[in-house]
Amino acid sequence: MTGRRRYQGLAARFFLSQLLVVGASVLAAVVVASLAGPPLFHEHLEQAGAGHDAAQMLHVEQAYRDANFWTLGVALATALLCCLSLTWHVARRIQSPINALTQAAKAMAGGRYDTRVPAMGAGTEVEELAGSFNTMAARLQRTEDTRRRMLSDLAHELRTPVSVLTVYHEALQDGVSHWDEPTGELMGEQLARLTRLVEDINDVSRAEEGRIELDRSPQGVSGLLHAATEAHKEAYATKGVALTMDADPGLAVDVDRQRMGQVLGNLLTNALRHTPAGGRVTLEARQSPSGVTLSVTDTGEGISPEHLPHVFERFYRGDTARDRDHGGSGVGLAISRALIQAHGGTLSATSTTAGATFTIDMPTKQPPDQPTYRRTRSSTVNTGAPPLE
């Protein structure tokens, strides 16, 4: 089976195809020389006046055939050897980078996502293929890192409430503890934490897969921002952080009011978490060439450069982007970005040592290539939806 595969390889097939081409060329040259050469030579002899002696003509023509046979044979054999050598060299040059790509693909299939293909100098097409492979490998490695981190974070998030519930359950069974109001409140808090985690995982999956139902309608931007600030002003006042709003008048967007409240709530809660007492968070709205730009800017510790590209990844936690000790589940920003993308907009983050800014760019109208989300009718509008991070 291995021998058969060897002859089915690209290099072997390329070599055999070139061999057939060269063989056909040699055969064609021999046939043409044998059929066309002697009549032409005989005609030239007659024109030269050497056609009166038949024996002489026969000898001369035989000499021509012999000379032509040996000369053509040696020339074609030499050309054949040179062509075969060059073809084999080119076939090996083609085979080597493809073998390298094959081995790299096998390594990745075995779980080695750090595998990369070096530059091989095998031509533009092969180099582009190798570059695409390395890009794919890098993305798969990041996905695998996120998956492992997600599993670790899930285990951490589940461990505490499950441990508390287990301890209290055993204590109640053994009669060490009795059911009272503090016990009920504590177990209720842990169950609520588990419920929130499950809901967060479901929300981020539905949002990133485009299964969010949007009840879109024209909304005044000032009203959206005012509702968000009103919903969070008490928490800001308690911590001693100033919350201000500044919006251009007359701005409107076609959005799901409840979902936008959820996004703004996430961003405001995230900003409050990382802004110390005495700081300031500003919620702004401005007209932009493509639509409306909303921004949440804080004066906190900012996001370090190594963490900034990952703040929207689910379950990613950095020194400032995610902090499980403050109650974040690590999916709020991922949900927010997915919700904004579902509206046809973008959510980005920038940061300096003086704080961070999260910017929402919303188009005036939904682009035609955006996925269509089913509109639903809802009689309840909650502009101050609880944040998910």
Coordinates of C-alpha atoms in Angstrom, one line a residue:
M1 CA 0.0 0.0 0.0
T2 CA 2.9 2.4 0.8
G3 CA 4.5 1.7 -2.5
R4 CA 1.3 2.4 -4.3
R5 CA 0.9 5.7 -2.5
R6 CA 4.5 6.6 -3.4
Y7 CA 3.6 6.4 -7.1
Q8 CA 0.4 8.3 -6.5
G9 CA 2.3 11.3 -5.0
L10 CA 2.4 14.7 -6.6
A11 CA 6.1 14.5 -7.3
A12 CA 5.9 11.0 -8.8
R13 CA 2.9 12.0 -11.0
F14 CA 4.6 15.2 -12.1
F15 CA 7.7 13.2 -13.0
L16 CA 5.7 10.6 -14.9
S17 CA 3.8 13.2 -16.8
Q18 CA 7.0 14.9 -17.8
L19 CA 8.4 11.6 -18.8
L20 CA 5.4 10.9 -21.1
V21 CA 5.8 14.4 -22.6
V22 CA 9.5 13.9 -23.3
G23 CA 8.9 10.4 -24.6
A24 CA 6.2 11.6 -27.0
S25 CA 8.4 14.4 -28.2
V26 CA 11.3 12.0 -28.8
L27 CA 9.0 9.6 -30.7
A28 CA 7.6 12.4 -32.8
A29 CA 11.1 13.7 -33.6
V30 CA 12.2 10.2 -34.7
V31 CA 9.2 9.6 -36.8
V32 CA 9.4 13.0 -38.5
A33 CA 13.1 12.7 -39.2
S34 CA 12.7 9.1 -40.6
L35 CA 9.8 10.0 -42.9
A36 CA 10.6 13.5 -44.0
G37 CA 14.5 13.4 -44.0
P38 CA 15.3 10.8 -46.7
P39 CA 12.9 12.1 -49.4
L40 CA 14.2 15.7 -48.9
F41 CA 17.8 14.5 -49.0
H42 CA 17.2 12.4 -52.2
E43 CA 15.6 15.4 -53.8
H44 CA 18.6 17.6 -53.1
L45 CA 21.0 14.9 -54.5
E46 CA 19.0 14.9 -57.8
Q47 CA 19.1 18.7 -58.0
A48 CA 22.9 18.5 -57.5
G49 CA 23.3 16.0 -60.4
A50 CA 24.3 13.1 -58.3
G51 CA 21.4 10.9 -59.2
H52 CA 22.8 9.1 -62.3
D53 CA 24.6 6.3 -60.5
A54 CA 22.1 4.2 -58.5
A55 CA 24.8 2.5 -56.4
Q56 CA 26.3 5.8 -55.5
M57 CA 22.8 7.2 -54.6
L58 CA 22.1 4.2 -52.5
H59 CA 25.4 4.5 -50.6
V60 CA 25.0 8.2 -50.0
E61 CA 21.4 7.8 -48.7
Q62 CA 22.5 4.9 -46.4
A63 CA 25.3 7.1 -45.1
Y64 CA 22.8 9.9 -44.5
R65 CA 20.5 7.5 -42.6
D66 CA 23.3 6.2 -40.4
A67 CA 24.6 9.6 -39.6
N68 CA 21.1 10.9 -39.0
F69 CA 20.3 8.0 -36.8
W70 CA 23.3 8.2 -34.6
T71 CA 23.4 12.0 -34.4
L72 CA 19.7 12.2 -33.6
G73 CA 19.8 9.3 -31.2
V74 CA 22.7 10.7 -29.2
A75 CA 21.2 14.2 -29.2
L76 CA 17.8 12.9 -28.1
A77 CA 19.2 10.6 -25.5
T78 CA 21.3 13.5 -24.0
A79 CA 18.2 15.8 -24.1
L80 CA 16.2 13.1 -22.4
L81 CA 18.6 12.6 -19.6
C82 CA 18.9 16.4 -19.1
C83 CA 15.1 16.8 -19.1
L84 CA 14.6 13.9 -16.7
S85 CA 17.2 15.3 -14.3
L86 CA 15.7 18.7 -14.4
T87 CA 12.2 17.2 -14.0
W88 CA 13.2 15.1 -11.0
H89 CA 14.8 18.2 -9.4
V90 CA 11.7 20.3 -9.9
A91 CA 9.5 17.5 -8.6
R92 CA 11.5 17.2 -5.4
R93 CA 11.3 21.0 -5.0
I94 CA 7.6 20.7 -5.2
Q95 CA 7.4 17.6 -3.0
S96 CA 9.4 19.0 -0.1
P97 CA 7.2 22.0 0.9
I98 CA 4.0 19.9 0.4
N99 CA 5.5 17.2 2.7
A100 CA 6.3 19.9 5.2
L101 CA 2.7 21.1 5.1
T102 CA 1.4 17.6 5.4
Q103 CA 3.6 16.9 8.5
A104 CA 2.5 20.2 10.0
A105 CA -1.2 19.3 9.4
K106 CA -0.7 15.9 11.0
A107 CA 1.0 17.5 14.0
M108 CA -2.0 19.9 14.4
A109 CA -4.4 17.0 14.1
G110 CA -2.5 15.5 17.0
G111 CA -3.1 18.5 19.2
R112 CA 0.2 20.4 18.6
Y113 CA -1.3 23.8 17.8
D114 CA 2.0 25.6 18.1
T115 CA 3.2 24.0 14.8
R116 CA 4.2 26.5 12.2
V117 CA 5.6 26.1 8.6
P118 CA 8.7 28.1 7.9
A119 CA 9.4 30.0 4.6
M120 CA 10.5 27.4 2.0
G121 CA 11.2 29.5 -1.1
A122 CA 9.0 27.3 -3.2
G123 CA 7.2 30.0 -5.1
T124 CA 4.5 32.5 -4.5
E125 CA 1.6 30.1 -4.4
V126 CA 3.2 27.7 -1.9
E127 CA 4.4 30.6 0.3
E128 CA 0.8 32.0 0.4
L129 CA -0.5 28.5 1.3
A130 CA 2.1 28.3 4.1
G131 CA 1.1 31.7 5.3
S132 CA -2.6 30.8 5.3
F133 CA -1.7 27.6 7.2
N134 CA 0.2 29.5 9.9
T135 CA -2.6 32.0 10.3
M136 CA -5.1 29.1 10.7
A137 CA -2.7 27.5 13.2
A138 CA -2.4 30.6 15.2
R139 CA -6.2 31.1 15.4
L140 CA -6.7 27.4 16.4
Q141 CA -4.1 27.9 19.1
R142 CA -5.9 30.9 20.4
T143 CA -9.2 29.1 20.3
E144 CA -7.6 26.1 22.2
D145 CA -6.1 28.5 24.8
T146 CA -9.5 30.1 25.2
R147 CA -11.2 26.8 25.6
R148 CA -8.8 25.7 28.3
R149 CA -9.1 29.0 30.1
M150 CA -12.8 28.8 29.8
L151 CA -12.9 25.3 31.4
S152 CA -10.6 26.4 34.1
D153 CA -12.8 29.5 34.8
L154 CA -16.0 27.4 34.7
A155 CA -14.5 25.0 37.2
H156 CA -13.5 27.9 39.5
E157 CA -16.9 29.6 39.2
L158 CA -18.7 26.4 39.9
R159 CA -16.5 25.2 42.7
T160 CA -17.3 27.8 45.3
P161 CA -21.2 27.7 45.2
V162 CA -21.2 23.9 44.8
S163 CA -18.8 23.5 47.8
V164 CA -20.9 25.8 49.9
L165 CA -24.2 24.1 49.0
T166 CA -22.5 20.7 49.7
V167 CA -21.2 21.7 53.1
Y168 CA -24.6 23.2 54.2
H169 CA -26.5 20.2 52.8
E170 CA -24.3 17.8 54.8
A171 CA -24.6 20.0 57.9
L172 CA -28.3 20.0 57.7
Q173 CA -28.4 16.2 57.2
D174 CA -26.1 15.6 60.2
G175 CA -28.1 18.0 62.4
V176 CA -25.0 20.2 62.9
S177 CA -26.9 23.1 61.4
H178 CA -30.6 24.0 61.2
W179 CA -32.6 25.7 58.6
D180 CA -33.0 29.3 59.4
E181 CA -33.2 32.6 57.6
P182 CA -29.4 33.2 57.2
T183 CA -29.0 29.7 55.9
G184 CA -31.8 30.1 53.5
E185 CA -30.3 33.4 52.2
L186 CA -26.9 32.0 51.8
M187 CA -28.1 29.0 49.9
G188 CA -30.3 31.2 47.8
E189 CA -27.3 33.4 46.9
Q190 CA -25.3 30.4 45.8
L191 CA -28.1 29.0 43.7
A192 CA -28.6 32.5 42.2
R193 CA -24.9 32.5 41.3
L194 CA -25.1 29.2 39.6
T195 CA -28.2 30.3 37.8
R196 CA -26.6 33.5 36.6
L197 CA -23.5 31.6 35.3
V198 CA -25.7 29.2 33.3
E199 CA -27.7 32.1 31.9
D200 CA -24.5 34.0 31.0
I201 CA -23.1 31.0 29.1
N202 CA -26.4 30.6 27.3
D203 CA -26.6 34.3 26.4
V204 CA -23.1 34.6 25.0
S205 CA -23.6 31.4 22.9
R206 CA -26.9 32.7 21.5
A207 CA -25.4 36.1 20.9
E208 CA -22.3 34.9 19.1
E209 CA -24.3 32.4 17.0
G210 CA -26.7 35.1 15.9
R211 CA -29.8 33.6 17.6
I212 CA -30.7 36.7 19.6
E213 CA -34.2 38.0 18.9
L214 CA -34.2 41.8 18.5
D215 CA -37.3 44.0 18.9
R216 CA -35.9 47.0 17.0
S217 CA -37.5 50.4 16.8
P218 CA -36.3 54.0 16.5
Q219 CA -35.0 55.2 19.8
G220 CA -33.7 58.5 20.9
V221 CA -30.1 58.3 22.0
S222 CA -30.4 60.8 24.8
G223 CA -33.2 58.7 26.3
L224 CA -31.1 55.5 26.1
L225 CA -28.2 57.2 27.9
H226 CA -30.4 58.8 30.5
A227 CA -32.0 55.5 31.4
A228 CA -28.6 53.9 31.7
T229 CA -27.2 56.6 34.0
E230 CA -30.4 56.6 36.1
A231 CA -30.1 52.9 36.6
H232 CA -26.5 53.1 37.8
K233 CA -26.3 56.5 39.6
E234 CA -26.9 55.0 43.0
A235 CA -24.1 52.5 42.7
Y236 CA -21.8 55.2 41.4
A237 CA -22.7 57.5 44.3
T238 CA -22.1 54.7 46.8
K239 CA -18.6 54.2 45.5
G240 CA -17.9 58.0 45.1
V241 CA -17.4 57.9 41.3
A242 CA -18.9 60.7 39.2
L243 CA -21.1 59.7 36.3
T244 CA -21.8 62.3 33.6
M245 CA -23.7 62.1 30.3
D246 CA -23.1 64.2 27.2
A247 CA -25.1 63.6 24.0
D248 CA -25.7 65.6 20.9
P249 CA -29.4 66.5 20.6
G250 CA -31.7 64.9 18.1
L251 CA -29.7 61.6 17.6
A252 CA -31.7 58.4 17.0
V253 CA -30.9 54.8 16.3
D254 CA -32.9 51.8 15.3
V255 CA -32.2 49.3 18.1
D256 CA -33.7 46.9 20.6
R257 CA -34.1 49.2 23.6
Q258 CA -33.8 46.4 26.2
R259 CA -30.6 45.0 24.6
M260 CA -29.0 48.4 24.3
G261 CA -29.8 49.0 27.9
Q262 CA -28.0 45.7 28.6
V263 CA -24.9 46.7 26.7
L264 CA -24.7 50.1 28.3
G265 CA -25.3 48.6 31.7
N266 CA -22.4 46.2 31.1
L267 CA -20.1 48.9 30.1
L268 CA -21.0 51.2 33.0
T269 CA -20.6 48.4 35.5
N270 CA -17.3 47.4 34.0
A271 CA -16.1 51.1 34.2
L272 CA -17.3 51.4 37.8
R273 CA -15.5 48.2 38.8
H274 CA -12.1 49.6 37.6
T275 CA -12.5 53.3 38.6
P276 CA -11.4 54.2 42.1
A277 CA -13.3 56.5 44.4
G278 CA -13.0 60.1 43.3
G279 CA -12.8 59.1 39.6
R280 CA -15.1 59.9 36.8
V281 CA -17.0 58.0 34.1
T282 CA -18.4 59.8 31.1
L283 CA -21.1 58.5 28.8
E284 CA -21.1 60.3 25.4
A285 CA -23.0 60.2 22.1
R286 CA -21.9 62.0 19.0
Q287 CA -22.9 62.1 15.3
S288 CA -20.5 60.2 13.1
P289 CA -20.1 59.9 9.3
S290 CA -21.6 56.4 9.3
G291 CA -24.2 56.9 12.1
V292 CA -23.9 57.4 15.8
T293 CA -20.9 56.9 18.1
L294 CA -21.5 56.1 21.8
S295 CA -18.6 55.9 24.2
V296 CA -18.0 55.0 27.9
T297 CA -14.8 56.6 29.2
D298 CA -13.4 56.1 32.7
T299 CA -10.4 57.4 34.7
G300 CA -9.5 54.1 36.2
E301 CA -6.3 52.0 36.0
G302 CA -6.8 51.2 32.3
I303 CA -6.1 48.0 30.5
S304 CA -2.6 46.8 29.9
P305 CA -1.5 46.4 26.2
E306 CA -1.1 42.6 26.5
H307 CA -4.7 42.2 27.7
L308 CA -6.4 44.8 25.5
P309 CA -6.7 42.6 22.3
H310 CA -8.5 39.9 24.4
V311 CA -11.0 41.9 26.5
F312 CA -13.9 40.8 24.3
E313 CA -13.1 37.1 24.5
R314 CA -15.5 35.0 26.5
F315 CA -14.1 34.0 29.9
Y316 CA -10.9 35.9 29.4
R317 CA -9.6 37.5 32.6
G318 CA -6.7 39.9 32.8
D319 CA -5.4 42.1 35.6
T320 CA -7.9 44.8 34.7
A321 CA -10.2 43.4 32.0
R322 CA -11.6 40.6 34.1
D323 CA -11.7 40.1 37.9
R324 CA -13.6 37.1 39.3
D325 CA -13.1 38.4 42.9
H326 CA -15.5 41.3 42.1
G327 CA -18.2 39.0 40.8
G328 CA -17.7 39.1 37.0
S329 CA -18.4 35.9 35.1
G330 CA -16.1 36.9 32.3
V331 CA -18.7 37.0 29.5
G332 CA -20.3 40.5 29.8
L333 CA -18.1 42.2 27.2
A334 CA -18.3 39.2 24.9
I335 CA -22.1 39.4 25.1
S336 CA -22.0 43.2 24.6
R337 CA -19.9 42.9 21.4
A338 CA -22.1 40.2 20.0
L339 CA -25.3 42.3 20.7
I340 CA -23.8 45.3 19.0
Q341 CA -22.7 43.2 16.0
A342 CA -26.3 41.8 15.9
H343 CA -27.4 45.5 15.4
G344 CA -24.9 46.0 12.6
G345 CA -22.5 48.0 14.7
T346 CA -19.1 47.5 16.2
L347 CA -17.7 47.7 19.8
S348 CA -14.0 48.4 20.4
A349 CA -11.8 49.3 23.3
T350 CA -8.8 51.6 23.7
S351 CA -6.8 52.4 26.9
T352 CA -4.1 54.6 28.3
T353 CA -2.6 54.8 31.8
A354 CA -5.4 57.3 32.6
G355 CA -8.3 54.9 31.9
A356 CA -10.1 53.0 29.2
T357 CA -12.7 53.9 26.6
F358 CA -15.3 51.5 25.1
T359 CA -16.7 52.8 21.8
I360 CA -19.9 51.7 20.1
D361 CA -20.3 52.7 16.4
M362 CA -23.9 52.2 15.3
P363 CA -25.0 52.7 11.7
T364 CA -28.0 54.9 11.0
K365 CA -29.5 52.0 9.0
Q366 CA -28.8 48.3 9.1
P367 CA -26.4 47.2 6.3
P368 CA -28.0 44.9 3.7
D369 CA -25.5 42.2 4.4
Q370 CA -26.3 42.0 8.1
P371 CA -28.2 38.8 9.2
T372 CA -31.9 39.2 9.7
Y373 CA -33.1 38.8 13.2
R374 CA -36.7 38.0 14.0
R375 CA -38.6 40.9 15.5
T376 CA -40.6 40.1 18.6
R377 CA -43.4 42.0 20.3
S378 CA -42.8 42.7 24.0
S379 CA -44.9 44.8 26.3
T380 CA -42.1 45.1 28.9
V381 CA -39.2 47.5 28.3
N382 CA -36.4 47.3 30.9
T383 CA -33.9 50.0 30.2
G384 CA -31.9 49.2 33.3
A385 CA -31.2 45.5 32.6
P386 CA -28.8 44.0 35.0
P387 CA -25.2 43.7 33.7
L388 CA -23.9 40.3 32.9
E389 CA -20.4 40.9 34.0

